[in-house]
PDB file of C-alpha atoms in Angstrom:
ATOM      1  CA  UNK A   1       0.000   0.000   0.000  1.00 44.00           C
ATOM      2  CA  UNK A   2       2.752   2.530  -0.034  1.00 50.00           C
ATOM      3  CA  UNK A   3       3.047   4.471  -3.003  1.00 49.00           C
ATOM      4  CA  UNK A   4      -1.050   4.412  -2.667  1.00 55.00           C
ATOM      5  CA  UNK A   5      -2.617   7.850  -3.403  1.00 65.00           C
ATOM      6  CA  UNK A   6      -4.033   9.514  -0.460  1.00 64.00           C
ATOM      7  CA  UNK A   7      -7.282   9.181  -2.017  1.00 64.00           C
ATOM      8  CA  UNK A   8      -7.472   5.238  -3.050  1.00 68.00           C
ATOM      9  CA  UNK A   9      -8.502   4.202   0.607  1.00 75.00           C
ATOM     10  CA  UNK A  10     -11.265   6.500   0.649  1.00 78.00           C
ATOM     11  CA  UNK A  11     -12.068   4.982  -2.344  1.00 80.00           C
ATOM     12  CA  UNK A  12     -12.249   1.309  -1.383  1.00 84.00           C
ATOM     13  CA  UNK A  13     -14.322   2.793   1.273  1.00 82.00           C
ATOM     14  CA  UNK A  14     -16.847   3.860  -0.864  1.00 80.00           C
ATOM     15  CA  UNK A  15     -16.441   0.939  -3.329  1.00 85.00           C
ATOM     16  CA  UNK A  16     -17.240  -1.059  -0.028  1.00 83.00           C
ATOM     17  CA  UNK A  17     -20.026   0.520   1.638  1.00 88.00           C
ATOM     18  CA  UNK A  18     -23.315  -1.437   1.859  1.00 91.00           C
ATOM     19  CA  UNK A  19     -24.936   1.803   1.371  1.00 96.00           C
ATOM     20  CA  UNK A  20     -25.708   3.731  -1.547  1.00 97.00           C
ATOM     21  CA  UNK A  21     -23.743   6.781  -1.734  1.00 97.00           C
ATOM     22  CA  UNK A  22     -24.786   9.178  -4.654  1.00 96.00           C
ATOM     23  CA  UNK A  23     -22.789  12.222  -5.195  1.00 94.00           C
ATOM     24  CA  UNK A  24     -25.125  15.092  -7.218  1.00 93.00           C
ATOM     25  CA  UNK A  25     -23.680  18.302  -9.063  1.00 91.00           C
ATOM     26  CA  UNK A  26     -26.465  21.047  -8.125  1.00 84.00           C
ATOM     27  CA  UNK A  27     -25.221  22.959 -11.313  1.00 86.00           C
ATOM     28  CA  UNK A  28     -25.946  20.351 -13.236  1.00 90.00           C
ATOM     29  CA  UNK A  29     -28.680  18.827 -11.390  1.00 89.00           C
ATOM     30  CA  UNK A  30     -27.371  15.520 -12.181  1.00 95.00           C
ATOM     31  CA  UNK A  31     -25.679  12.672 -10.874  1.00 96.00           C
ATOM     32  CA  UNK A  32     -21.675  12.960 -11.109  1.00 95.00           C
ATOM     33  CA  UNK A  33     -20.606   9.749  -8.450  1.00 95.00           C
ATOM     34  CA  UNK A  34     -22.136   6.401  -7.402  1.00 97.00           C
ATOM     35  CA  UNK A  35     -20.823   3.347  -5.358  1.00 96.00           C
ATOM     36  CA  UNK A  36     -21.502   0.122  -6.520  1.00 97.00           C
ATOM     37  CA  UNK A  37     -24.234  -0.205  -3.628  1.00 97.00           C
ATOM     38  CA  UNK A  38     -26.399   2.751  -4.954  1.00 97.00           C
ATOM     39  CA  UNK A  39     -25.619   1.522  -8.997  1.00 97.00           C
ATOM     40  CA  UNK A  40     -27.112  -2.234  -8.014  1.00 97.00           C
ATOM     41  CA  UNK A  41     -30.121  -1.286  -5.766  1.00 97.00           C
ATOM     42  CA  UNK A  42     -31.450   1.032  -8.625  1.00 97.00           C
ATOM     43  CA  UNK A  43     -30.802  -2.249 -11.320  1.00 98.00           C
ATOM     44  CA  UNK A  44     -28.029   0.241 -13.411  1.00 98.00           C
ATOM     45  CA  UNK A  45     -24.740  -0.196 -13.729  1.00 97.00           C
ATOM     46  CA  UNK A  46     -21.884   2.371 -12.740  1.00 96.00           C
ATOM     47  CA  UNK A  47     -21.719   3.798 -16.389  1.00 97.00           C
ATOM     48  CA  UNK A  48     -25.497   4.330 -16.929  1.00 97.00           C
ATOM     49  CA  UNK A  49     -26.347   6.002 -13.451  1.00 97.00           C
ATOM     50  CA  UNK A  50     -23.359   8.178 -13.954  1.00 97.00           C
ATOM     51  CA  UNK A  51     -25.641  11.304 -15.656  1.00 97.00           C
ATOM     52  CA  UNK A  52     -28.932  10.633 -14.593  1.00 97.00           C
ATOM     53  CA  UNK A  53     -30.980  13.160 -12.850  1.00 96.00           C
ATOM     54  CA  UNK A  54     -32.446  12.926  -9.641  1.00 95.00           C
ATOM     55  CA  UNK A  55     -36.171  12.254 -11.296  1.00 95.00           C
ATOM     56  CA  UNK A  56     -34.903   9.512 -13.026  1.00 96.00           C
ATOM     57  CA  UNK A  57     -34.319   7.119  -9.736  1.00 97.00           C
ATOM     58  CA  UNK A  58     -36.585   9.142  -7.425  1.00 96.00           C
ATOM     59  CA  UNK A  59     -40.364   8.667  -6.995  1.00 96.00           C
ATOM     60  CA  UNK A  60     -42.534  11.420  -8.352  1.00 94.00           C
ATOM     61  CA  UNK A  61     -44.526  11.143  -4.960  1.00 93.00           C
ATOM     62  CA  UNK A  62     -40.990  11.777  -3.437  1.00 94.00           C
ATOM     63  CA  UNK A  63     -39.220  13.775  -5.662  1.00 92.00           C
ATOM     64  CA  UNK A  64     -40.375  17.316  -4.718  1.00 90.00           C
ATOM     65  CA  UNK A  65     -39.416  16.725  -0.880  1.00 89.00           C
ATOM     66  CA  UNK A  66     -36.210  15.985  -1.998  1.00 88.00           C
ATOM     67  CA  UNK A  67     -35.818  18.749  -4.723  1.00 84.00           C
ATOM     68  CA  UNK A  68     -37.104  21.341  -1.975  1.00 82.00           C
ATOM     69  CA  UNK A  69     -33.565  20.550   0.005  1.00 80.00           C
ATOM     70  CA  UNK A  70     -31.812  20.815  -2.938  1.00 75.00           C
ATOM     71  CA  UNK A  71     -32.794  24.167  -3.886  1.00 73.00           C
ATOM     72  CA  UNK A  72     -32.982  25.335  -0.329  1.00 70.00           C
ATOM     73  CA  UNK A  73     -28.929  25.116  -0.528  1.00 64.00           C
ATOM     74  CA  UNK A  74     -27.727  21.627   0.853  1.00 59.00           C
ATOM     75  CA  UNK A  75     -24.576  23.343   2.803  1.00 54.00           C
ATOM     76  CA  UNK A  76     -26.665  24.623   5.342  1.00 62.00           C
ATOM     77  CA  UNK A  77     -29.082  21.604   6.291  1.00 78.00           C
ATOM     78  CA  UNK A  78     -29.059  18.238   6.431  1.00 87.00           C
ATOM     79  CA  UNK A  79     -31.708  16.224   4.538  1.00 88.00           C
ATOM     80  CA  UNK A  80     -33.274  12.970   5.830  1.00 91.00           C
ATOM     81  CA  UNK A  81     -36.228  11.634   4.835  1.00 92.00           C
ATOM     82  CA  UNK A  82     -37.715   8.108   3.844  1.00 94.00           C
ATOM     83  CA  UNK A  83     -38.327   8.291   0.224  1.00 96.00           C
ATOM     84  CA  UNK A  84     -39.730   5.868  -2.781  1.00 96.00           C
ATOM     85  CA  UNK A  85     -37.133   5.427  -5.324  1.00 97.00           C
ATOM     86  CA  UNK A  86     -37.616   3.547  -8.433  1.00 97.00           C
ATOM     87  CA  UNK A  87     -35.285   0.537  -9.630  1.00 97.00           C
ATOM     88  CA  UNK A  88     -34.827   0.724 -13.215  1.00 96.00           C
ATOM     89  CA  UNK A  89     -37.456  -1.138 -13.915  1.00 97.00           C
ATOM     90  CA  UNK A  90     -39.653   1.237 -12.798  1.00 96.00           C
ATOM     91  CA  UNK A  91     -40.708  -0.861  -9.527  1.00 96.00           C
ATOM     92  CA  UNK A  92     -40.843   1.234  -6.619  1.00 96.00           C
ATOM     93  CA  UNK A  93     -38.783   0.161  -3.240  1.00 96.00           C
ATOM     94  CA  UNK A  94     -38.250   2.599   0.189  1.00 96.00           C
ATOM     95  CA  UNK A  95     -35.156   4.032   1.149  1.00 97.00           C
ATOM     96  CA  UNK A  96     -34.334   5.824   3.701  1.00 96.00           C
ATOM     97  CA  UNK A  97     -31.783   9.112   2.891  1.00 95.00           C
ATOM     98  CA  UNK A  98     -29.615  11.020   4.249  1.00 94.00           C
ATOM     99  CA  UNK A  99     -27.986  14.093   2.383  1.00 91.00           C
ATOM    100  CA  UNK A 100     -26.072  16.800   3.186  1.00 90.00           C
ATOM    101  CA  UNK A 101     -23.315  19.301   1.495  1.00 88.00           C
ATOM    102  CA  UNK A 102     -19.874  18.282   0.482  1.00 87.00           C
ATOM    103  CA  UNK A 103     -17.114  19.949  -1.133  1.00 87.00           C
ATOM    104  CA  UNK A 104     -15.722  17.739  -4.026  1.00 87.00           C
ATOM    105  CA  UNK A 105     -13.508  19.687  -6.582  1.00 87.00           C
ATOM    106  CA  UNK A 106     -13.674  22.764  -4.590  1.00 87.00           C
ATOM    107  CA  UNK A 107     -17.085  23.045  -5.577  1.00 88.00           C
ATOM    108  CA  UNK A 108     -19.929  21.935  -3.504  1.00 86.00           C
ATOM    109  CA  UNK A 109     -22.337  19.229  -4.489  1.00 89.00           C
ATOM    110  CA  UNK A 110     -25.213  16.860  -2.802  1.00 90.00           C
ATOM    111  CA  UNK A 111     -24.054  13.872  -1.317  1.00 92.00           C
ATOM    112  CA  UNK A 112     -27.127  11.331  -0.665  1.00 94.00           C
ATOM    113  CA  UNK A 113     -26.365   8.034   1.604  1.00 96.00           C
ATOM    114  CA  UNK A 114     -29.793   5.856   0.695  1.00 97.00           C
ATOM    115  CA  UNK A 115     -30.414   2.383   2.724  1.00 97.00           C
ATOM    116  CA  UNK A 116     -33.081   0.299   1.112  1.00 96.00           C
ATOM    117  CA  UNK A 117     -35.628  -0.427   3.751  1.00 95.00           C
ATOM    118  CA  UNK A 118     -38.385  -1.721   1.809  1.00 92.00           C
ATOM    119  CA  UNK A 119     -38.121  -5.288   3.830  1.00 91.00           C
ATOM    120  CA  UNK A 120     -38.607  -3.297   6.895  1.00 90.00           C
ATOM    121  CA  UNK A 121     -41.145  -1.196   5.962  1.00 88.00           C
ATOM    122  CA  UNK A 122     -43.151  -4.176   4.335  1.00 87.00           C
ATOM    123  CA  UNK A 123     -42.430  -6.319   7.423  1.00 85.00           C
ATOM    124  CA  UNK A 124     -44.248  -3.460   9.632  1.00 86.00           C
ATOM    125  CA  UNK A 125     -47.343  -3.057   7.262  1.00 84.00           C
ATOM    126  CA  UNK A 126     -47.858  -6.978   7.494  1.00 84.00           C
ATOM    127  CA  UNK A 127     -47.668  -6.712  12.022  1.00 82.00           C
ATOM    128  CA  UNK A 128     -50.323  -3.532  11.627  1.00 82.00           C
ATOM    129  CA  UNK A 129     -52.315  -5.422   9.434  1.00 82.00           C
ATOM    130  CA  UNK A 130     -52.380  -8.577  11.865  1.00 75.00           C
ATOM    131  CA  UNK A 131     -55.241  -8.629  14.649  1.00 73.00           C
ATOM    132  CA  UNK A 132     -54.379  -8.736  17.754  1.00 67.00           C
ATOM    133  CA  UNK A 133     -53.554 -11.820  19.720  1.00 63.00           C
ATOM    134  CA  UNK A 134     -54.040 -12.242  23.070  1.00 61.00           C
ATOM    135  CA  UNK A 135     -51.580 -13.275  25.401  1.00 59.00           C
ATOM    136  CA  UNK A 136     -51.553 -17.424  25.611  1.00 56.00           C
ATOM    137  CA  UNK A 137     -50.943 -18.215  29.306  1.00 58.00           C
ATOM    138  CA  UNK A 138     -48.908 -21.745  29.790  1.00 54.00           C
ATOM    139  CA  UNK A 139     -51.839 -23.385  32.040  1.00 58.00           C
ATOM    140  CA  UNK A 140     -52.089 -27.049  31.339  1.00 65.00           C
ATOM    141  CA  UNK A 141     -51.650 -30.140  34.182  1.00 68.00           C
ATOM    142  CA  UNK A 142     -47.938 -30.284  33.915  1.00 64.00           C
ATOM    143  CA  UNK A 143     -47.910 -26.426  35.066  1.00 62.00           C
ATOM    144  CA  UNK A 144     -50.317 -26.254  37.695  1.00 68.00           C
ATOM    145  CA  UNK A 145     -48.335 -29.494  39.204  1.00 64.00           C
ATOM    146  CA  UNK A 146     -45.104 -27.458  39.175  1.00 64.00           C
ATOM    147  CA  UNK A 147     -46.479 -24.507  40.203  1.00 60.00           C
ATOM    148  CA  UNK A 148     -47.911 -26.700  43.484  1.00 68.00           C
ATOM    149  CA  UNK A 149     -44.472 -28.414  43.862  1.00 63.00           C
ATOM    150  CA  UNK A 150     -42.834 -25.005  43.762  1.00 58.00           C
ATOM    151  CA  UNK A 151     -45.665 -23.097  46.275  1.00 66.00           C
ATOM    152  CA  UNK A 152     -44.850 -26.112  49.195  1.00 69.00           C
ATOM    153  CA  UNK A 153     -41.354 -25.473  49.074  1.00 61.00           C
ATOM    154  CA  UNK A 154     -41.663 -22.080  49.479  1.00 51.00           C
TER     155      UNK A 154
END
């Protein structure tokens, strides 16, 4: 590792991360920087998320909470939210995002760490929808026996 840029370790970092990490220039509106993490949960690869704008992988229900931060001037804020984004097939899944400013290039951009939660989220629908069971007390013979045995040594 000697030799290494300064930079490369960040980079395995990034290359690493189980969470997306999506790196947006403002000016541009579009996407300049994905890890692999972000590139597979949307279904593109590296090269074709590289460009995209925001719209493109974002829910229309979502999009406008996330463009409001955006335009409200990232620096200053920090941005979390649980969002619908759309795999490239167009199916919907939840994420849950974080953004916040970052100076890349001496210029500052959007940087977006999204965790797809849709398991979760469809996990806790399912437990609302359930009725509610009532507690199951443990009385059969075998207990109230014990229970006996353990009230005469007491």
């Amino acid at each position: 590792m000697q030799g290494e840029s300064k930079e490369r370790p960040y980079q395995r970092i990034y290359e690493a991360a189980g969470d997306g990490l999506i790196l947006i220039d403002p000016a541009a509106g579009l996407v300049i920087e994905a890890n692999p993490a972000a590139c597979a949960m949307h279904g593109y690869t590296r090269q074709e998320f590289i460009g995209l704008h925001p719209a493109t992988y974002i829910h229309s229900d979502s999009y406008a909470q996330f463009s409001k931060w955006v335009q409200a001037g990232q620096s200053t804020s920090v941005f979390e939210a649980t969002l619908i984004h759309t795999h490239r097939d167009g199916s919907p899944f939840t994420v849950e995002v974080r953004g916040t400013g970052c100076l890349y290039q001496d210029r500052l951009h959007s940087l977006t760490v999204i965790r797809d939660v849709s398991v979760r989220v469809q996990a806790e629908q399912l437990l609302r929808q359930r009725p509610a069971t009532p507690a199951i007390e443990p009385k059969d013979e075998a207990y109230d026996r014990a229970l006996k045995q353990f009230e005469q040594r007491r």
